């Protein structure tokens, strides 16, 4: 049985546990991947690390929602 | 100031009607056969706060619904559209090749997590009594996680065009991986993930996406 997490558009309509997983997925991708135009990313590493750490702790403790099927 | 969301295949459906960061209108800059999607701002400080990153993601999902797109990393600010055009022109060949690679494909994520509450590990014959024993038991747990990861990753990788295993055995996740999958294979991929998950009741398998193909833009490994 797999759980389905959600993409950005569905985000507001889903339950908190699914949103938490989705947010980690979006952050992993948008902050850690994607095309980089050198020198123009202005994020501070400390900000990114803090977001990652807090959400990883959350994912470790929160039960995930099971059973809802995507349309 | 310009904020850039992604590099797409030109299409009359661009820009999508949704808004960008700060409610700004989305615009398109076509150059060298590529369409850069951007918004213009008097001032903007892109912070990795959830709402801003989600909006960046929503823009890309809207673009992806129209045309193949290479997501940009969050936070790309440039002084002007001239700078954006120059950056795109300078990498035209590789961007075009990357677009060709993701056309008709989506990114699907797999996150393998311990069950909640965590299933008890097979008990050691006796509790570790030394530093060495402790390290050996950690190593055994790690090997077990890596075995699970391979058993879950390999059958999914077979249905994908490409994949990136982001993490193995990093607490709390057992494995985090992402796959570039033909849209025609998405259902098969999900069915196979269900089958694989059924064979591993000791972990929870979360399938996420479809995502814009952040992990398959041809950018150097992060």
Tab-separated table of C-alpha atoms in Angstrom:
chain	number	residue	atom	x	y	z
A	1	UNK	CA	0.000	0.000	0.000
A	2	UNK	CA	1.498	3.329	-0.987
A	3	UNK	CA	0.543	6.731	0.308
A	4	UNK	CA	0.004	9.501	-2.199
A	5	UNK	CA	1.357	12.906	-1.373
A	6	UNK	CA	0.270	15.941	-3.265
A	7	UNK	CA	1.585	18.492	-5.676
A	8	UNK	CA	1.482	22.251	-5.277
A	9	UNK	CA	-1.980	22.818	-6.683
A	10	UNK	CA	-3.696	20.284	-4.452
A	11	UNK	CA	-1.784	21.413	-1.390
A	12	UNK	CA	-4.379	23.649	0.307
A	13	UNK	CA	-7.122	21.022	0.037
A	14	UNK	CA	-5.259	18.222	1.728
A	15	UNK	CA	-4.829	17.181	5.317
A	16	UNK	CA	-1.873	18.453	7.350
A	17	UNK	CA	0.096	15.188	7.222
A	18	UNK	CA	-0.076	15.033	3.438
A	19	UNK	CA	0.834	18.701	3.206
A	20	UNK	CA	3.895	18.114	5.356
A	21	UNK	CA	5.170	15.406	3.039
A	22	UNK	CA	4.393	17.514	-0.012
A	23	UNK	CA	6.248	20.484	1.409
A	24	UNK	CA	9.382	18.452	2.076
A	25	UNK	CA	9.182	17.141	-1.486
A	26	UNK	CA	8.786	20.640	-2.938
A	27	UNK	CA	11.603	22.054	-0.818
A	28	UNK	CA	13.959	19.194	-1.710
A	29	UNK	CA	13.347	19.903	-5.375
A	30	UNK	CA	13.038	23.675	-5.537
A	31	UNK	CA	15.929	24.357	-3.167
A	32	UNK	CA	18.176	21.426	-4.049
A	33	UNK	CA	17.599	20.869	-7.766
A	34	UNK	CA	16.519	22.729	-10.880
A	35	UNK	CA	18.472	24.837	-13.350
A	36	UNK	CA	20.934	27.215	-11.715
A	37	UNK	CA	21.984	30.464	-13.350
A	38	UNK	CA	25.312	30.932	-11.660
A	39	UNK	CA	25.685	33.636	-9.093
A	40	UNK	CA	22.078	34.716	-8.935
A	41	UNK	CA	20.733	32.484	-6.194
A	42	UNK	CA	20.567	34.665	-3.143
A	43	UNK	CA	19.386	32.246	-0.489
A	44	UNK	CA	21.423	31.823	2.595
A	45	UNK	CA	22.487	28.287	3.361
A	46	UNK	CA	21.500	28.675	6.996
A	47	UNK	CA	17.906	29.401	6.037
A	48	UNK	CA	17.722	26.314	3.851
A	49	UNK	CA	19.281	24.050	6.471
A	50	UNK	CA	16.877	25.233	9.156
A	51	UNK	CA	13.868	24.554	6.979
A	52	UNK	CA	15.164	21.116	6.073
A	53	UNK	CA	15.950	20.202	9.653
A	54	UNK	CA	12.592	21.253	11.058
A	55	UNK	CA	10.621	19.454	8.366
A	56	UNK	CA	12.649	16.286	8.570
A	57	UNK	CA	11.966	16.115	12.262
A	58	UNK	CA	8.291	16.583	11.483
A	59	UNK	CA	8.222	13.817	8.889
A	60	UNK	CA	9.864	11.469	11.353
A	61	UNK	CA	7.151	11.870	13.958
A	62	UNK	CA	3.920	12.530	12.113
A	63	UNK	CA	1.806	9.600	10.898
A	64	UNK	CA	1.127	9.744	7.194
A	65	UNK	CA	-2.383	9.677	5.835
A	66	UNK	CA	-3.200	6.318	4.273
A	67	UNK	CA	-5.845	5.383	1.869
A	68	UNK	CA	-6.791	8.482	-0.033
A	69	UNK	CA	-6.563	7.928	-3.757
A	70	UNK	CA	-5.604	10.659	-6.201
A	71	UNK	CA	-8.216	11.323	-8.859
B	1	UNK	CA	14.269	42.991	-10.980
B	2	UNK	CA	13.381	39.749	-12.671
B	3	UNK	CA	12.457	36.483	-10.973
B	4	UNK	CA	12.772	33.387	-13.171
B	5	UNK	CA	10.719	30.204	-12.741
B	6	UNK	CA	11.719	27.945	-15.609
B	7	UNK	CA	12.845	27.446	-19.190
B	8	UNK	CA	10.138	26.004	-21.392
B	9	UNK	CA	9.388	24.986	-24.930
B	10	UNK	CA	7.704	27.976	-26.617
B	11	UNK	CA	3.926	27.591	-26.758
B	12	UNK	CA	0.953	29.845	-27.490
B	13	UNK	CA	-0.488	28.642	-24.165
B	14	UNK	CA	2.223	30.552	-22.277
B	15	UNK	CA	2.177	32.290	-19.929
B	16	UNK	CA	-0.307	30.434	-17.733
B	17	UNK	CA	-2.955	32.571	-16.059
B	18	UNK	CA	-1.811	31.949	-12.488
B	19	UNK	CA	0.225	34.535	-10.614
B	20	UNK	CA	3.878	34.423	-9.657
B	21	UNK	CA	5.595	35.376	-6.434
B	22	UNK	CA	4.082	38.354	-4.689
B	23	UNK	CA	1.041	38.172	-6.981
B	24	UNK	CA	3.108	39.362	-9.963
B	25	UNK	CA	1.954	38.609	-13.485
B	26	UNK	CA	3.857	35.913	-15.349
B	27	UNK	CA	5.703	36.898	-18.514
B	28	UNK	CA	7.552	35.046	-21.229
B	29	UNK	CA	10.878	35.895	-22.808
B	30	UNK	CA	11.508	33.965	-25.996
B	31	UNK	CA	15.088	33.620	-26.997
B	32	UNK	CA	17.029	31.086	-29.063
B	33	UNK	CA	13.986	28.829	-29.406
B	34	UNK	CA	13.420	28.678	-25.655
B	35	UNK	CA	10.787	30.414	-23.523
B	36	UNK	CA	11.888	31.723	-20.150
B	37	UNK	CA	8.999	32.250	-17.742
B	38	UNK	CA	9.576	35.140	-15.357
B	39	UNK	CA	7.951	37.923	-13.382
B	40	UNK	CA	9.003	41.507	-12.860
B	41	UNK	CA	9.328	43.077	-9.424
B	42	UNK	CA	10.246	46.453	-7.992
B	43	UNK	CA	11.749	44.608	-5.095
B	44	UNK	CA	11.657	41.003	-4.034
B	45	UNK	CA	13.565	38.971	-1.555
B	46	UNK	CA	12.923	35.324	-2.347
B	47	UNK	CA	12.991	33.512	0.974
B	48	UNK	CA	12.624	29.764	1.315
B	49	UNK	CA	9.406	30.251	3.249
B	50	UNK	CA	6.800	27.623	2.453
B	51	UNK	CA	4.380	29.950	0.698
B	52	UNK	CA	6.954	31.423	-1.687
B	53	UNK	CA	8.437	28.070	-2.616
B	54	UNK	CA	4.954	26.624	-3.106
B	55	UNK	CA	4.063	29.502	-5.407
B	56	UNK	CA	7.233	28.867	-7.441
B	57	UNK	CA	6.120	25.239	-7.665
B	58	UNK	CA	2.540	26.132	-8.659
B	59	UNK	CA	3.828	28.288	-11.498
B	60	UNK	CA	5.907	25.389	-12.767
B	61	UNK	CA	2.998	22.960	-12.522
B	62	UNK	CA	0.866	25.380	-14.545
B	63	UNK	CA	3.612	25.724	-17.157
B	64	UNK	CA	4.121	21.947	-17.243
B	65	UNK	CA	0.422	21.532	-18.057
B	66	UNK	CA	1.022	23.529	-21.264
B	67	UNK	CA	4.483	22.602	-22.466
B	68	UNK	CA	7.729	20.834	-21.469
B	69	UNK	CA	9.615	22.868	-18.897
B	70	UNK	CA	12.915	22.822	-17.035
B	71	UNK	CA	12.306	24.187	-13.530
B	72	UNK	CA	14.758	26.733	-12.230
B	73	UNK	CA	15.981	26.444	-8.700
B	74	UNK	CA	14.030	28.664	-6.329
B	75	UNK	CA	15.487	32.106	-5.759
B	76	UNK	CA	16.766	33.052	-9.212
B	77	UNK	CA	16.823	36.818	-9.434
B	78	UNK	CA	18.364	38.823	-12.260
B	79	UNK	CA	18.733	42.511	-12.888
B	80	UNK	CA	16.983	42.534	-16.255
B	81	UNK	CA	15.497	40.506	-19.075
B	82	UNK	CA	18.734	41.150	-20.980
B	83	UNK	CA	20.611	39.219	-18.299
B	84	UNK	CA	18.024	36.442	-18.462
B	85	UNK	CA	18.287	36.270	-22.251
B	86	UNK	CA	22.070	36.150	-22.061
B	87	UNK	CA	22.014	33.355	-19.489
B	88	UNK	CA	19.613	31.296	-21.593
B	89	UNK	CA	21.520	31.957	-24.831
B	90	UNK	CA	24.783	30.982	-23.190
B	91	UNK	CA	23.410	27.531	-22.346
B	92	UNK	CA	21.089	27.086	-25.281
B	93	UNK	CA	22.391	23.706	-26.441
B	94	UNK	CA	22.307	21.980	-23.078
B	95	UNK	CA	18.939	23.515	-22.179
B	96	UNK	CA	17.479	22.351	-25.474
B	97	UNK	CA	18.896	18.856	-24.936
B	98	UNK	CA	17.487	18.763	-21.409
B	99	UNK	CA	14.055	19.879	-22.677
B	100	UNK	CA	14.160	17.122	-25.281
B	101	UNK	CA	14.887	14.687	-22.445
B	102	UNK	CA	11.908	15.674	-20.289
B	103	UNK	CA	9.348	16.092	-23.059
B	104	UNK	CA	6.387	13.784	-22.414
B	105	UNK	CA	7.822	12.788	-19.057
B	106	UNK	CA	7.225	13.640	-15.422
B	107	UNK	CA	9.135	13.284	-12.202
B	108	UNK	CA	7.789	10.906	-9.562
B	109	UNK	CA	9.212	10.721	-6.080
B	110	UNK	CA	9.563	7.774	-3.745
B	111	UNK	CA	10.076	8.230	-0.054
B	112	UNK	CA	10.531	5.073	2.015
B	113	UNK	CA	9.957	5.651	5.696
B	114	UNK	CA	9.951	3.457	8.773
B	115	UNK	CA	6.483	2.429	9.875
B	116	UNK	CA	4.938	4.530	12.601
B	117	UNK	CA	5.661	3.576	15.310
B	118	UNK	CA	8.949	2.136	14.040
B	119	UNK	CA	8.788	-1.669	13.691
B	120	UNK	CA	11.172	-3.248	16.165
B	121	UNK	CA	14.428	-4.276	14.580
B	122	UNK	CA	15.169	-7.990	14.759
B	123	UNK	CA	16.591	-8.337	18.264
B	124	UNK	CA	20.307	-8.850	18.577
B	125	UNK	CA	21.311	-12.034	20.461
B	126	UNK	CA	22.291	-9.759	23.300
B	127	UNK	CA	22.266	-6.050	23.817
B	128	UNK	CA	25.426	-4.322	22.545
B	129	UNK	CA	27.874	-4.105	25.387
B	130	UNK	CA	30.752	-2.309	23.791
B	131	UNK	CA	31.454	0.519	21.393
B	132	UNK	CA	32.434	-2.043	18.795
B	133	UNK	CA	29.201	-4.007	19.246
B	134	UNK	CA	27.223	-0.804	18.919
B	135	UNK	CA	28.964	0.104	15.678
B	136	UNK	CA	28.436	-3.410	14.327
B	137	UNK	CA	24.717	-3.264	15.102
B	138	UNK	CA	24.452	0.123	13.428
B	139	UNK	CA	26.255	-1.248	10.394
B	140	UNK	CA	23.894	-4.240	10.252
B	141	UNK	CA	20.860	-1.947	10.415
B	142	UNK	CA	22.351	0.171	7.661
B	143	UNK	CA	22.960	-2.845	5.442
B	144	UNK	CA	19.387	-3.935	6.018
B	145	UNK	CA	18.105	-0.522	4.980
B	146	UNK	CA	20.289	-0.567	1.895
B	147	UNK	CA	18.952	-3.999	0.945
B	148	UNK	CA	15.383	-2.721	1.297
B	149	UNK	CA	16.324	0.336	-0.746
B	150	UNK	CA	17.701	-1.818	-3.569
B	151	UNK	CA	14.636	-4.082	-3.518
B	152	UNK	CA	12.378	-1.076	-3.827
B	153	UNK	CA	14.508	1.025	-6.184
B	154	UNK	CA	15.464	-1.567	-8.800
B	155	UNK	CA	11.953	-2.571	-9.950
B	156	UNK	CA	10.920	1.091	-10.122
B	157	UNK	CA	14.058	2.144	-11.965
B	158	UNK	CA	13.132	-0.463	-14.602
B	159	UNK	CA	9.985	1.547	-15.419
B	160	UNK	CA	11.800	4.890	-15.533
B	161	UNK	CA	13.925	6.688	-18.095
B	162	UNK	CA	16.269	7.908	-15.403
B	163	UNK	CA	16.492	8.073	-11.657
B	164	UNK	CA	18.359	9.726	-8.831
B	165	UNK	CA	18.697	8.037	-5.466
B	166	UNK	CA	19.007	11.022	-3.160
B	167	UNK	CA	19.588	9.301	0.118
B	168	UNK	CA	19.987	5.863	1.513
B	169	UNK	CA	19.600	5.037	5.155
B	170	UNK	CA	19.372	8.585	6.381
B	171	UNK	CA	17.145	8.744	9.401
B	172	UNK	CA	14.212	8.996	9.386
B	173	UNK	CA	13.977	8.003	5.698
B	174	UNK	CA	15.105	4.548	4.598
B	175	UNK	CA	15.387	5.753	1.032
B	176	UNK	CA	14.537	8.840	-0.960
B	177	UNK	CA	14.641	8.580	-4.743
B	178	UNK	CA	13.166	10.307	-7.743
B	179	UNK	CA	12.331	8.980	-11.189
B	180	UNK	CA	11.826	10.430	-14.675
B	181	UNK	CA	8.876	8.507	-16.089
B	182	UNK	CA	7.059	8.621	-19.427
B	183	UNK	CA	3.537	9.918	-18.811
B	184	UNK	CA	2.275	6.688	-20.429
B	185	UNK	CA	4.081	4.719	-17.696
B	186	UNK	CA	2.882	6.640	-14.666
B	187	UNK	CA	0.041	4.220	-13.867
B	188	UNK	CA	2.330	1.202	-14.269
B	189	UNK	CA	4.891	2.872	-12.052
B	190	UNK	CA	2.307	3.484	-9.329
B	191	UNK	CA	1.018	-0.101	-9.598
B	192	UNK	CA	4.520	-1.436	-9.277
B	193	UNK	CA	5.166	0.811	-6.276
B	194	UNK	CA	2.022	-0.668	-4.696
B	195	UNK	CA	3.308	-4.201	-5.383
B	196	UNK	CA	6.747	-3.423	-4.005
B	197	UNK	CA	5.254	-1.776	-0.925
B	198	UNK	CA	3.074	-4.831	-0.316
B	199	UNK	CA	6.235	-6.916	-0.231
B	200	UNK	CA	7.770	-4.706	2.455
B	201	UNK	CA	5.261	-4.247	5.252
B	202	UNK	CA	8.053	-3.150	7.540
B	203	UNK	CA	8.295	0.215	5.737
B	204	UNK	CA	5.917	2.825	4.401
B	205	UNK	CA	6.282	3.787	0.745
B	206	UNK	CA	5.099	7.233	-0.291
B	207	UNK	CA	4.726	7.991	-3.989
B	208	UNK	CA	4.739	11.702	-4.753
B	209	UNK	CA	4.173	13.790	-7.850
B	210	UNK	CA	3.935	14.161	-10.721
B	211	UNK	CA	6.459	16.955	-10.275
B	212	UNK	CA	8.026	19.274	-12.795
B	213	UNK	CA	11.392	17.640	-13.588
B	214	UNK	CA	13.657	19.584	-11.206
B	215	UNK	CA	15.958	16.589	-10.768
B	216	UNK	CA	16.466	15.938	-14.462
B	217	UNK	CA	17.500	19.298	-15.900
B	218	UNK	CA	21.032	18.161	-16.627
B	219	UNK	CA	22.401	20.456	-13.929
B	220	UNK	CA	25.525	19.156	-12.205
B	221	UNK	CA	24.756	16.916	-9.244
B	222	UNK	CA	23.884	19.035	-6.235
